[in-house]
């Protein structure tokens, strides 16, 4: 059953567009760290199954400096 899934990441603020490009049409929520160096990002997107979730995290793992939560 399709449902909303929250993908959560932490990345250097100057690389956040790379995360947004993973799911361009996802709903975005971002919060910058106090010193501005890092941004925590939540992308909310409708997924059809668990393999779609794994696929997105696999793509994210190739982005330098990303932390997937």
Coordinates of C-alpha atoms in Angstrom, one line a residue:
X1 CA 0.0 0.0 0.0
X2 CA 1.4 3.4 -0.9
X3 CA 2.1 5.7 2.1
X4 CA 4.0 8.8 3.0
X5 CA 7.5 8.1 4.2
X6 CA 9.9 10.5 5.8
X7 CA 13.5 10.3 4.6
X8 CA 15.8 12.0 7.0
X9 CA 19.4 13.2 6.3
X10 CA 22.1 15.5 7.8
X11 CA 24.5 17.1 5.3
X12 CA 26.9 20.0 4.9
X13 CA 24.7 23.0 4.2
X14 CA 26.5 23.7 0.9
X15 CA 25.6 20.2 -0.4
X16 CA 21.9 20.2 0.4
X17 CA 20.7 20.6 -3.2
X18 CA 22.2 17.1 -3.8
X19 CA 19.7 15.7 -1.3
X20 CA 16.8 17.7 -2.8
X21 CA 17.7 16.2 -6.2
X22 CA 17.1 12.7 -4.9
X23 CA 13.3 13.3 -4.8
X24 CA 12.7 16.6 -6.5
X25 CA 8.9 16.6 -5.9
X26 CA 9.1 15.6 -2.2
X27 CA 7.8 17.8 0.5
X28 CA 10.8 19.4 2.1
X29 CA 11.6 20.4 5.7
X30 CA 15.0 21.7 6.6
X31 CA 16.7 23.1 9.7
X32 CA 20.2 24.6 9.7
X33 CA 22.6 24.0 12.6
X34 CA 23.4 26.9 14.9
X35 CA 26.8 27.6 13.2
X36 CA 25.2 27.1 9.7
X37 CA 27.6 24.3 8.7
X38 CA 25.1 21.5 8.6
X39 CA 21.4 21.1 7.6
X40 CA 19.0 18.5 8.7
X41 CA 16.6 17.6 6.0
X42 CA 13.3 15.6 5.9
X43 CA 11.9 14.7 2.6
X44 CA 8.3 13.4 2.7
X45 CA 7.3 11.3 -0.3
X46 CA 4.7 8.7 -1.2
X47 CA 6.4 5.3 -1.6
X48 CA 4.9 2.1 -3.0
X49 CA 7.0 -0.5 -1.2
X50 CA 10.1 -1.0 1.0
X51 CA 12.4 -1.5 -2.0
X52 CA 11.7 2.0 -3.1
X53 CA 12.8 3.3 0.3
X54 CA 16.0 1.2 0.1
X55 CA 16.7 2.5 -3.4
X56 CA 16.5 6.2 -2.2
X57 CA 18.8 5.5 0.7
X58 CA 21.2 3.7 -1.6
X59 CA 21.4 6.7 -3.9
X60 CA 21.8 9.0 -0.9
X61 CA 24.7 6.9 0.4
X62 CA 26.7 7.9 -2.7
X63 CA 26.6 11.6 -1.8
X64 CA 29.7 12.7 0.0
X65 CA 29.3 13.7 3.6
X66 CA 25.6 12.7 4.0
X67 CA 24.3 11.0 7.2
X68 CA 21.1 9.1 6.7
X69 CA 18.9 8.7 9.7

